[in-house]
XYZ file of C-alpha atoms in Angstrom:
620
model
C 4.223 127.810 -47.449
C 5.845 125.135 -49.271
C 4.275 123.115 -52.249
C 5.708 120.292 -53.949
C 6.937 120.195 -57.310
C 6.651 117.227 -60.059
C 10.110 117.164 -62.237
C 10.588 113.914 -64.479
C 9.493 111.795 -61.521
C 11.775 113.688 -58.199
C 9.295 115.277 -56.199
C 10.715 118.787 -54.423
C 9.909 120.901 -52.067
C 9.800 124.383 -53.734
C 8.677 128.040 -51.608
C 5.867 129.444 -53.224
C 2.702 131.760 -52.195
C -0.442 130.112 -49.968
C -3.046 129.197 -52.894
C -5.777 131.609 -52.544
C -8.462 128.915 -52.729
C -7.482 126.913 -49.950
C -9.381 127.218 -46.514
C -7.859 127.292 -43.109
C -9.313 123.437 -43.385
C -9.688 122.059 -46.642
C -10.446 118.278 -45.740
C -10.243 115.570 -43.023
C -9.676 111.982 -44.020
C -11.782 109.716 -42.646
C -14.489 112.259 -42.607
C -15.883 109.889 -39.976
C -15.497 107.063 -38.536
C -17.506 104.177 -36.116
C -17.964 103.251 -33.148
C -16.922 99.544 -31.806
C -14.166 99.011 -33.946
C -11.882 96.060 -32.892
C -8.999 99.092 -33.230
C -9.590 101.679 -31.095
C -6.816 103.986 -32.679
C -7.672 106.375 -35.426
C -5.787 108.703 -36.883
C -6.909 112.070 -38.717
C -5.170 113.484 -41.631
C -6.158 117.587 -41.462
C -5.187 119.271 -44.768
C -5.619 123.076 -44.443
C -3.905 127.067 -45.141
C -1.268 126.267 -42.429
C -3.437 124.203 -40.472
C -0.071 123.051 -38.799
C 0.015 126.312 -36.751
C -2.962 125.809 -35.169
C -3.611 123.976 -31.820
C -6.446 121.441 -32.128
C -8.544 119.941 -29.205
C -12.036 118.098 -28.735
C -14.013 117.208 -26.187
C -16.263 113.723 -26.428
C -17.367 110.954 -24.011
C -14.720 107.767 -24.991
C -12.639 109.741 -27.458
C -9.313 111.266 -26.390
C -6.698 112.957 -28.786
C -3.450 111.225 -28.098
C -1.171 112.644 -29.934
C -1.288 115.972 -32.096
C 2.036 115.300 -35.143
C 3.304 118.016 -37.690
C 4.474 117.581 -40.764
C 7.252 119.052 -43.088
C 4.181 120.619 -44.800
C 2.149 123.081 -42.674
C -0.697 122.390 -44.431
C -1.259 119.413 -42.378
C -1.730 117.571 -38.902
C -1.983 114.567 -37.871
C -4.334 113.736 -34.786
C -4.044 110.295 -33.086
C -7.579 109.639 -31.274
C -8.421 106.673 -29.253
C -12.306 105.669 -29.044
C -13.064 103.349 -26.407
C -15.405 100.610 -26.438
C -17.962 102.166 -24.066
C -17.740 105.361 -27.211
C -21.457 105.765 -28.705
C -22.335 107.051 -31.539
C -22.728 111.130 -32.240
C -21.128 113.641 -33.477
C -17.933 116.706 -31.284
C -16.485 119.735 -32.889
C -12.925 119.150 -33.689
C -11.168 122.970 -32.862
C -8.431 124.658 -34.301
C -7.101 127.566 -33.059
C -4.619 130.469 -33.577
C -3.824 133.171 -31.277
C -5.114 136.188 -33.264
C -7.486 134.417 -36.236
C -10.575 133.202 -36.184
C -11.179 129.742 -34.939
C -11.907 126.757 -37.090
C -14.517 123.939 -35.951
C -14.712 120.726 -38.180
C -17.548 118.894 -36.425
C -16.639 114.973 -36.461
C -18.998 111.971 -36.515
C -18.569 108.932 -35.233
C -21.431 106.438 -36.449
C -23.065 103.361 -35.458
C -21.924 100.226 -37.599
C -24.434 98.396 -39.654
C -23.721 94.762 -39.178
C -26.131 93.266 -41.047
C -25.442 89.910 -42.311
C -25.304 90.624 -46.105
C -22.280 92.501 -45.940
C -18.602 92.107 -46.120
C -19.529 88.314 -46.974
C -16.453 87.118 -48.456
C -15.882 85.702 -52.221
C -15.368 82.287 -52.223
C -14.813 78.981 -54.774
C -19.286 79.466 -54.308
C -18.929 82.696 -56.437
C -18.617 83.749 -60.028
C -16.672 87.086 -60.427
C -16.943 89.017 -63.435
C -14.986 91.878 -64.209
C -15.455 95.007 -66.091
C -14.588 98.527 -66.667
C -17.007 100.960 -65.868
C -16.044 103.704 -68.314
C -16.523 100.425 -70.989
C -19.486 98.565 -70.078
C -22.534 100.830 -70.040
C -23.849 104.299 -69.717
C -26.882 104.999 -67.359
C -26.445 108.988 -67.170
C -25.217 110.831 -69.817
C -25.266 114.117 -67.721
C -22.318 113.015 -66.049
C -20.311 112.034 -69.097
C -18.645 115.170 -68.650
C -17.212 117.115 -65.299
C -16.174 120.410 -66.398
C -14.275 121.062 -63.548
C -11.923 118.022 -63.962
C -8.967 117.518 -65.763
C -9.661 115.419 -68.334
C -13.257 116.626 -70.122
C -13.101 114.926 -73.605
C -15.413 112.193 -74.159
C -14.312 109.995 -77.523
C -15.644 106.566 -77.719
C -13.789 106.087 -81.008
C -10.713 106.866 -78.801
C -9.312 103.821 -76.989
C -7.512 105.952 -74.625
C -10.368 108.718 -74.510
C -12.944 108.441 -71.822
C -16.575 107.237 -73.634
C -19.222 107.718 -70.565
C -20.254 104.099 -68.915
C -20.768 104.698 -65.082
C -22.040 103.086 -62.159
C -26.056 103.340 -63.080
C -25.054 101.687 -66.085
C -24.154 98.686 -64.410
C -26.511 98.909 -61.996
C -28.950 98.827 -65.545
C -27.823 95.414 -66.066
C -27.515 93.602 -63.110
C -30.412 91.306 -64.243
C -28.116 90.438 -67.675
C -25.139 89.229 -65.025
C -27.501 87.598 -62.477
C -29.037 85.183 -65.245
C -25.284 84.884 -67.010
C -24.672 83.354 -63.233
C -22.168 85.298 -62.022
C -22.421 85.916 -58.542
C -19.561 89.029 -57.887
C -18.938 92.010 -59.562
C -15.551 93.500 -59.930
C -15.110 96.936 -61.502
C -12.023 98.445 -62.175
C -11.039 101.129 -59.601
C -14.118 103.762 -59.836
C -12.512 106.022 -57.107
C -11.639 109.659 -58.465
C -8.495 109.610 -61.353
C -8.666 113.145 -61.992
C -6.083 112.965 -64.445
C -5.403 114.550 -67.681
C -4.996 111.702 -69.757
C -6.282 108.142 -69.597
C -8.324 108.604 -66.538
C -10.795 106.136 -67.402
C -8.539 103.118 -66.231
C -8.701 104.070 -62.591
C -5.786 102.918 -61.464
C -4.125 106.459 -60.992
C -6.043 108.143 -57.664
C -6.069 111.210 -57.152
C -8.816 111.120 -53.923
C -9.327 107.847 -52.399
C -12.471 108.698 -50.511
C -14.271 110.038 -53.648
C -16.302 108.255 -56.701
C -14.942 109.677 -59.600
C -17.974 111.702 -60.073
C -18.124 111.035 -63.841
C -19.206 107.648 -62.291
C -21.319 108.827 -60.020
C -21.334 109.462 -55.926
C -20.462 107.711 -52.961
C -24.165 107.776 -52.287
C -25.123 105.830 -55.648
C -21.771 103.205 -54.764
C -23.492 102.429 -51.913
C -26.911 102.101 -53.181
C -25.365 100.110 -55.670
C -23.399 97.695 -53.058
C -26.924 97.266 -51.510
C -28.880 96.621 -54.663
C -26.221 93.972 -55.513
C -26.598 92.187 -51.674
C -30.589 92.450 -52.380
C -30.540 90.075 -55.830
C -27.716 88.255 -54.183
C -24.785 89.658 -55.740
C -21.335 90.483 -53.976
C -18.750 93.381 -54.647
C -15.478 93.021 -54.931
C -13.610 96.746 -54.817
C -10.353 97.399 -56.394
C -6.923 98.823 -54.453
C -4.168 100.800 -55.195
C -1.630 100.274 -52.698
C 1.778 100.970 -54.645
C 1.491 104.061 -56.190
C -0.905 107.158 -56.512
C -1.991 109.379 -59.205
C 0.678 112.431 -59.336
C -2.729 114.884 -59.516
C -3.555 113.914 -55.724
C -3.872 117.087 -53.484
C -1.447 114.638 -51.744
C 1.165 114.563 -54.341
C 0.537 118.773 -55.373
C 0.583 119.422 -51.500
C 2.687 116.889 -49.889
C 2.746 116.311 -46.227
C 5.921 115.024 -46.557
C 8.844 114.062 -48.328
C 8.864 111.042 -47.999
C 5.165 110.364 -48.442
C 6.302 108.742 -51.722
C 9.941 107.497 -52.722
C 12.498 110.063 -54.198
C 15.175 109.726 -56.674
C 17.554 111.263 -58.024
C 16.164 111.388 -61.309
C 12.926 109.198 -62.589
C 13.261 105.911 -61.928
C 10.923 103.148 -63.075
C 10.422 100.046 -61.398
C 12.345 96.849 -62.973
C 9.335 94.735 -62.994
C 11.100 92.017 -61.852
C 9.550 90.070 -58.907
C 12.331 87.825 -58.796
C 14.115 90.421 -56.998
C 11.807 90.044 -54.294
C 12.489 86.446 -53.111
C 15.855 85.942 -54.779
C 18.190 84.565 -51.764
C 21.131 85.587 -53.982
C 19.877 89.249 -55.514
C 21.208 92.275 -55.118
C 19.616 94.634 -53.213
C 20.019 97.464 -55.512
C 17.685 95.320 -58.125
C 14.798 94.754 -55.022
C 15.146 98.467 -54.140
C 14.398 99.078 -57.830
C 11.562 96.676 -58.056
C 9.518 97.960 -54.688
C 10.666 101.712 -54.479
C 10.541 102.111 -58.324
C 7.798 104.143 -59.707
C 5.368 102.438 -62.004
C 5.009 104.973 -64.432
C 5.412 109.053 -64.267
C 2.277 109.965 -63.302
C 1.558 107.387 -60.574
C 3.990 108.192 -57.683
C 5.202 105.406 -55.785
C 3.873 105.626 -52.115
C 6.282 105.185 -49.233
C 5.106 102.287 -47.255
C 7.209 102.551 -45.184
C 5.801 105.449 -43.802
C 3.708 105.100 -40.915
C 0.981 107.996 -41.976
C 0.821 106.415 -45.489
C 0.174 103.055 -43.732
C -2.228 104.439 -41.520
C -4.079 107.146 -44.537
C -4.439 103.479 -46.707
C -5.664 101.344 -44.299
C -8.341 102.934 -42.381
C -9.096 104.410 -45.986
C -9.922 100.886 -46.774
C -11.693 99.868 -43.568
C -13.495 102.762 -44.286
C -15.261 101.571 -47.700
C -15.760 98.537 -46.288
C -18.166 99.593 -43.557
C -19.362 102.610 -45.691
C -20.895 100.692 -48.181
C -20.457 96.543 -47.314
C -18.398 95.618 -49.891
C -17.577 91.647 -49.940
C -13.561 91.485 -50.870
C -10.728 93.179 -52.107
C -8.583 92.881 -55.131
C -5.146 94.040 -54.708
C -3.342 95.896 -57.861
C 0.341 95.045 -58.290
C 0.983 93.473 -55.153
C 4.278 91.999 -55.545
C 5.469 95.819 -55.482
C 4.307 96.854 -52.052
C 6.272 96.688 -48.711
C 5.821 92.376 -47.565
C 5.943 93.613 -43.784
C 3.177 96.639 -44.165
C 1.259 94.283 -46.585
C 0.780 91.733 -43.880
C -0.027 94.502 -41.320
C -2.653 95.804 -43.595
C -4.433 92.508 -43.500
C -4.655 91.861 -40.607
C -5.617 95.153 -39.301
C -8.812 94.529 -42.300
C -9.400 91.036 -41.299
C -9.670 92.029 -37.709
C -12.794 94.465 -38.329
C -13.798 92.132 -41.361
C -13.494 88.414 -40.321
C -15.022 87.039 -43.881
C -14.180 89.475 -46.223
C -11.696 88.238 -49.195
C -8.181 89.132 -50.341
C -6.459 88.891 -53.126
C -3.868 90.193 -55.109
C -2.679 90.495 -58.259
C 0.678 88.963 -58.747
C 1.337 88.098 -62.427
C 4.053 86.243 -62.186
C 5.742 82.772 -64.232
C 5.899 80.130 -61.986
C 3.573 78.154 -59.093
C 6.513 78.852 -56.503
C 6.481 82.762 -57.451
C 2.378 82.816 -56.666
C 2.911 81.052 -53.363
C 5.963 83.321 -52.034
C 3.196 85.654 -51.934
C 0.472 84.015 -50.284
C -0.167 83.417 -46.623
C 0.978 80.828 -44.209
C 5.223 81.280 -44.946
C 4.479 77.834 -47.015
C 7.133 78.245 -49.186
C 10.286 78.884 -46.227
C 10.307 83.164 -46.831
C 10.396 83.045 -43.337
C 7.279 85.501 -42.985
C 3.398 85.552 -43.378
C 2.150 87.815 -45.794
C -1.680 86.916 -44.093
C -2.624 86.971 -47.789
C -5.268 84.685 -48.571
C -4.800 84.342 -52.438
C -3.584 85.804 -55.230
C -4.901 86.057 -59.323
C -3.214 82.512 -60.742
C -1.987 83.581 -63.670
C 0.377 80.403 -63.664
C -2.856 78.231 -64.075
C -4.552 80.497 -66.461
C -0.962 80.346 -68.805
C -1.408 76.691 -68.202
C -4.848 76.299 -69.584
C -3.742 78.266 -72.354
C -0.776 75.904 -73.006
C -3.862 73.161 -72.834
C -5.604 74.845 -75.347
C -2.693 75.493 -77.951
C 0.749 74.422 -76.997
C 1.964 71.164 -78.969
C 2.327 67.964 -76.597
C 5.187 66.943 -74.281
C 6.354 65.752 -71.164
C 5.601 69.128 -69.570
C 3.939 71.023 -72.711
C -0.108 71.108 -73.632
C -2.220 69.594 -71.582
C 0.139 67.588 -69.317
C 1.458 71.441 -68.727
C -1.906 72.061 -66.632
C -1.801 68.739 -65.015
C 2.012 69.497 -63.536
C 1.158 73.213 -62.581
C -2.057 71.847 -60.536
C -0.049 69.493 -59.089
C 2.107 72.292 -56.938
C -0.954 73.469 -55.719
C 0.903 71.964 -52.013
C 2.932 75.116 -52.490
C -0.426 76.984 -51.270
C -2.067 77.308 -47.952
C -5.352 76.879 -50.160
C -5.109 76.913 -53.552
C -9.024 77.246 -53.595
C -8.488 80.997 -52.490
C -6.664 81.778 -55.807
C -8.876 83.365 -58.357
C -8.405 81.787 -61.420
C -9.169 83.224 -65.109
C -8.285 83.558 -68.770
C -7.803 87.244 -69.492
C -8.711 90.546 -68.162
C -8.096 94.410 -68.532
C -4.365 93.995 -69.219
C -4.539 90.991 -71.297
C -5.421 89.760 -74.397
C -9.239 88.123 -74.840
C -9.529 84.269 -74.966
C -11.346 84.262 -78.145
C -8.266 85.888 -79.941
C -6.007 84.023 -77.780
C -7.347 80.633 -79.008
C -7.290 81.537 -82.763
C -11.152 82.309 -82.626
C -11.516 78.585 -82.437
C -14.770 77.695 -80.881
C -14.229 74.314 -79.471
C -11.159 76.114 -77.582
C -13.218 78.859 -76.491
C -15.539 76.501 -74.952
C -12.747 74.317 -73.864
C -11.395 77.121 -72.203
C -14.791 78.234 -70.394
C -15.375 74.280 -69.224
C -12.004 74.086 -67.256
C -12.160 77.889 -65.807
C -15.645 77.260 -64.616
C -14.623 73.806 -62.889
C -11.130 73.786 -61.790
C -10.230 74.490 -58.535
C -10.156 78.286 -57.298
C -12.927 81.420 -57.686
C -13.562 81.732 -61.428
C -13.048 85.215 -62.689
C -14.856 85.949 -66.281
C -13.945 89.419 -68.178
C -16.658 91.414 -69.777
C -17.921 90.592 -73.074
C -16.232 87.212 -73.482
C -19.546 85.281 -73.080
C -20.593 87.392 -76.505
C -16.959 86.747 -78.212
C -15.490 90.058 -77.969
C -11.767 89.457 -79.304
C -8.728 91.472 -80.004
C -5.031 91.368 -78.592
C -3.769 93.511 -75.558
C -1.381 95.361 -78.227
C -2.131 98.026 -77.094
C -4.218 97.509 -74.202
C -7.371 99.485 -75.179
C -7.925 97.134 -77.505
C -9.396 94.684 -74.904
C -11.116 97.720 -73.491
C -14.085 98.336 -75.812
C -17.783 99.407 -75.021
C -19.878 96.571 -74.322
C -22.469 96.613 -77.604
C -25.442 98.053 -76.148
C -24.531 100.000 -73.194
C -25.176 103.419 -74.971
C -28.184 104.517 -76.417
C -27.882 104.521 -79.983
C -25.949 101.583 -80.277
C -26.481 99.921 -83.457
C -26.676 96.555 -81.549
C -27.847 95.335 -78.086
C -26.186 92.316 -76.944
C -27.201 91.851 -73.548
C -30.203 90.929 -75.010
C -30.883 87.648 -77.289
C -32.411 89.491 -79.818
C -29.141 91.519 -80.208
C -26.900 88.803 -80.683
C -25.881 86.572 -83.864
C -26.230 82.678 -83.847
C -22.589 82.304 -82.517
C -22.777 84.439 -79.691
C -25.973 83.214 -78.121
C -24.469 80.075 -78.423
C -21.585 80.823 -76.809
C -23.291 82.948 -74.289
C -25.814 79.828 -73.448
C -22.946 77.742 -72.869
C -21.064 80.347 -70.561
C -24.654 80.546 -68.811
C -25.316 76.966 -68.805
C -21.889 76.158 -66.943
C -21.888 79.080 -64.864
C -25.417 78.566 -63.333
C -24.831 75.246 -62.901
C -21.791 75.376 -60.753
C -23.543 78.162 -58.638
C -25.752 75.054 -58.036
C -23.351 72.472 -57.400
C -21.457 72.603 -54.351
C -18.729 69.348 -55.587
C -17.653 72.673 -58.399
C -17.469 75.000 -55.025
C -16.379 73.664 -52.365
C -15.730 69.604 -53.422
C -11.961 68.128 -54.031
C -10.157 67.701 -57.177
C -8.784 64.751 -57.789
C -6.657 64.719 -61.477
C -5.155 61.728 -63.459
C -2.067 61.939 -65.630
C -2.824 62.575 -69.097
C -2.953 59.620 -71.698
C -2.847 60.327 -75.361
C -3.220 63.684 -74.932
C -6.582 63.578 -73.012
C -6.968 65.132 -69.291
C -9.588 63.925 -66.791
C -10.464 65.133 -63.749
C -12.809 64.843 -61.237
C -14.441 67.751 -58.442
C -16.514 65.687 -55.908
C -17.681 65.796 -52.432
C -20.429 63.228 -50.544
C -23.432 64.132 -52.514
C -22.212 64.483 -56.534
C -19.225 63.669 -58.654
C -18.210 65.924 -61.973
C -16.383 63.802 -64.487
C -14.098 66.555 -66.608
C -12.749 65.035 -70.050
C -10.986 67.536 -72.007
C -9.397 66.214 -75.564
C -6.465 67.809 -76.339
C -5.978 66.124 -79.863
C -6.954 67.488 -83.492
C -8.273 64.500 -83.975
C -11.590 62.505 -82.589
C -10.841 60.305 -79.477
C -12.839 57.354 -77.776
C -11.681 57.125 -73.913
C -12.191 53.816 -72.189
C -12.669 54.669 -68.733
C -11.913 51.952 -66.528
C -8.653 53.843 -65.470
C -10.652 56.075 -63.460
C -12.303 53.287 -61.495
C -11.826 54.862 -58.356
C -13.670 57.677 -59.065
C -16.314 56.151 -60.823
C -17.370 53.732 -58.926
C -20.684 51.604 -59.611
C -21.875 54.767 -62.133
C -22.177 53.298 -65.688
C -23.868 56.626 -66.728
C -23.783 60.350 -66.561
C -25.625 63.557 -67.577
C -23.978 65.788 -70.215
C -24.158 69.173 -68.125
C -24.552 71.034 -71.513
C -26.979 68.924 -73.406
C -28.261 67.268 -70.652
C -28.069 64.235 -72.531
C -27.726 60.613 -70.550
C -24.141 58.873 -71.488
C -22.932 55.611 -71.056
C -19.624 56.077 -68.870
C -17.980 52.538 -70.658
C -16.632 54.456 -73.644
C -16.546 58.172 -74.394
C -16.112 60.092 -78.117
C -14.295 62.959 -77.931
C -14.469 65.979 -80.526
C -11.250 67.824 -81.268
C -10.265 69.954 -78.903
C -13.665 69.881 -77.355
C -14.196 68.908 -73.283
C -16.928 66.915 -71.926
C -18.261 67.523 -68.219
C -20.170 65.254 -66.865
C -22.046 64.910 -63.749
C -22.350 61.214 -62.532
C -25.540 59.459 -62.169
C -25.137 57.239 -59.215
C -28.677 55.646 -59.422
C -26.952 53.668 -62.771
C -24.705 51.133 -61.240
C -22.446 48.021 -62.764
């Protein structure tokens, strides 16, 4: 046979002897399948001890094999089946034969789908999202801290970089803590298998998509999770890798192909440079860079342009949606994949899962970047990427200007007002999931100067701008550090192991500061889960004066009044500028304190934002 070979990035062919461990069929991917799709074409991956000299055939009611494809690789077939609608669901022997060795029978089920109403929901401007890490947050089996058989066994939690043991039960432990925070979705990290040597506990390196990394736990205990989350109300958002995979993969050791990923010459990194994307005057030798790049050695960059790549990711994907009933999708480094495969992946998804979200991550500098990206060709590309949203990281670098930059024409506050203002750029800027830091980024506590009237600044306009707020574990409790390096925003979550000196997902565990900065997260949070003018209501913004920014979210029922001081300095705010929005309301309700105000004349603290739900009842 022929196995590949990993050389500073170029991937070879090289002759070698059969492994002795491998079967005559190893895997098949999807393992199953459903019945009733909205596609009726499905097509198998068979990885196997020259599997590609055998002759496969099957016999079931509504399935027929199309199409029977070899690869450069005899270790694999690929078998293009086509279930009809009048298919039901049971189980047919898949057969491989060889004239001359004994036959092989994989026997193949195709299932009924569960369509209850609680799944594949969708994450909208309703939700809270809150994202952790799983190796970080909490450990709720110690037994599996440790997988001998992997590649990576060391378990350091005084490592940054080492893996330290938090797993699914462990967040499964503490849904209660994240259902009275009010968060309302739960994004983890990618907790599919990275059975790499190093640094495995980031996830974003795969080395089997259709496997929990078992030092996480099981498919079985992902989907009991998913349904334990839909039972208190909870959604999951899952995390994709569609640019590169993690060079461990059977599918990288044992190519099916060349060009299952992209080859070069010698290792080639990306250039990180969206721009080279959308630039109308670029050369094409900086896009090729940017897309076909890899990302880093040990995550190979996939071939998207490949038509069994596109097909292995996508009904990999439609698979874990109807496995387990997963709510949306977050989509890693998005700018790098193939635009025209992108698009076809979502709409393939969206046409088995009307309501479930999208989004990617794009990370990029300006409003007009984010929206090249986005669905509906609103920005003249010329194409429809079908993406729904995208992570605004232009809005959170905004807020951050808000918070800290010194005031000008387009600098502090009068920054966020001009960046909000593009938001016609966007199909619906509401679909963008806004937020202040993450995995990859360094905490808003640290990022604010550990100044607590910014860090509550900061909380008040994430929690009631426009968009789906994202939150990042630990910030309600005031973890801090920079993102230099990156593991330093990646710490346990105090309390998540037994032993730990300190719990803080309870009150008890916590000092002064952080329950009050963990009330005021909660406070916020649970009340925009209650208050549909936050969710779903318009924004209407006014120009900053002086250095203070008001804004209003509204809808028939309620107006919020947002009044964020930008100043060092104590302000006092006439408001009859904002007439319009006002209206006959001379008072309002101080969502925090819940103290009555009078809406004539409003003191400001330094740097501190007031939000302010309207009392209508109180009229001039």
């Amino acid at each position: 046979m022929k196995k590949m070979l990993i050389a500073a990035g170029l991937i070879l062919f090289a002759a070698t002897g059969v492994k002795a461990q491998m079967p005559a069929l190893e895997r098949i991917e999807p393992m199953n399948w459903w019945a009733g799709m909205s596609n009726p074409n499905l097509q198998l991956l068979v990885h196997g001890n020259r599997i590609g000299e055998r002759q496969a055939t099957l016999s079931y009611a509504g399935v027929k094999l199309k199409a029977v494809h070899k690869a450069e690789n005899p270790n694999y077939l690929f078998l293009d089946l086509q279930i009809s609608a009048t298919a039901k669901p049971g189980s047919f022997p898949i057969r491989f034969t060889k004239a001359g060795e004994q036959e092989v029978t994989y026997t193949y089920a195709l299932k009924a789908r569960n369509k209850a109403a609680n799944r594949a929901q969708g994450v909208t401007g309703k939700d809270v999202i809150y994202l952790l890490m799983p190796d970080r947050f909490a450990n709720g089996d110690p037994n599996n801290d440790v997988v001998s058989t992997m590649r990576e066994t060391g378990l350091h939690r005084d490592s940054m970089f080492s893996r330290h043991g938090g797993d699914i039960l462990g967040l499964v432990n503490h849904l209660d803590y994240l259902k009275d925070l009010g968060v309302t979705t739960i994004w983890m990290t990618p907790e599919i298998e990275n059975d790499e040597p190093q640094a495995s506990y980031h996830g974003y390196a795969v080395t089997d998509y259709y496997k929990i990394d078992p030092r996480y736990g099981s498919n079985e205990l992902y989907r009991q999770y998913v349904e334990r989350c839909h039972s208190m109300g909870l959604k999951v958002i899952k995390d994709l890798v569609h640019n590169h995979i993690g060079t461990e993969s059977y599918l990288i050791q044992d190519m099916p192909m060349k060009s299952w990923v992209h080859q070069w010459p010698v290792f080639t990194n990306s250039n990180f440079r969206d721009m080279a994307v959308m630039d109308p005057h670029g050369a094409p030798a900086d896009k090729k860079k940017m897309l076909d790049g890899w990302f880093d050695r040990r995550m190979a960059d996939l071939n998207e342009n490949n038509p069994y790549v596109q097909n292995y990711l996508t009904q990999n994907h439609i698979w874990w949606v109807e496995y387990a009933g997963i709510d949306g999708f977050r989509l890693d480094t998005y700018p790098y994949n193939d635009a025209a495969y992108m698009a076809d992946w979502a709409q393939k998804v969206q046409a088995e899962f009307p309501h479930l979200s999208i989004y990617g991550e794009t990370l990029v500098w300006s409003a007009a970047n984010q929206a090249f990206f986005t669905g509906g060709n609103t920005v003249n590309r010329g194409f429809d990427t079908h993406l729904p949203g995208v992570t605004d990281g232009v809005v959170k670098d905004a807020i951050y200007e808000a918070l800290n930059g010194k005031p000008g024409w387009t600098d502090g506050v009068n920054r966020l007002y001009a960046v909000l203002a593009q938001d016609f750029l966007y199909q619906d800027a509401a679909r963008n999931v806004i937020f202040l830091d993450n995995h990859d980024m360094s905490r808003l506590l640290s990022v604010v100067g550990e100044d607590i009237n910014k860090y509550k600044s900061g909380m008040a306009l994430l929690l009631t701008l426009r968009g789906i707020p994202q939150l990042y574990y630990g910030d309600e409790i005031l973890m801090k550090n920079f993102s230099n390096p990156d593991g330093l925003v990646r710490e346990d979550f105090p309390g998540g192991w037994t032993g730990d000196k300190q719990d803080k997902f309870t009150a008890q565990g916590r000092s002064k500061k952080e329950n009050d900065a963990f009330d005021y997260v909660r406070r916020l949070a649970n009340y925009r889960k209650a208050t549909p003018a936050l969710q779903t209501g318009k924004l209407m913004q006014y120009i900053p004066e002086n250095n203070v920014y008001v804004y209003f979210r509204y809808d028939g029922q309620k107006t919020v009044m947002v009044v964020y001081n930008s100043n060092d300095k104590e302000e006092t705010l006439t408001t009859g500028r904002y007439s319009e929005r006002i209206g006959r309301a001379t008072q309002a309700q101080n969502v925090i304190t819940g103290e009555t105000t009078d809406l004539g004349s409003l003191t400001l603290k330094p740097k501190s934002t007031l939000v302010l739900e309207l009392l209508p009842g109180n009229t001039r």
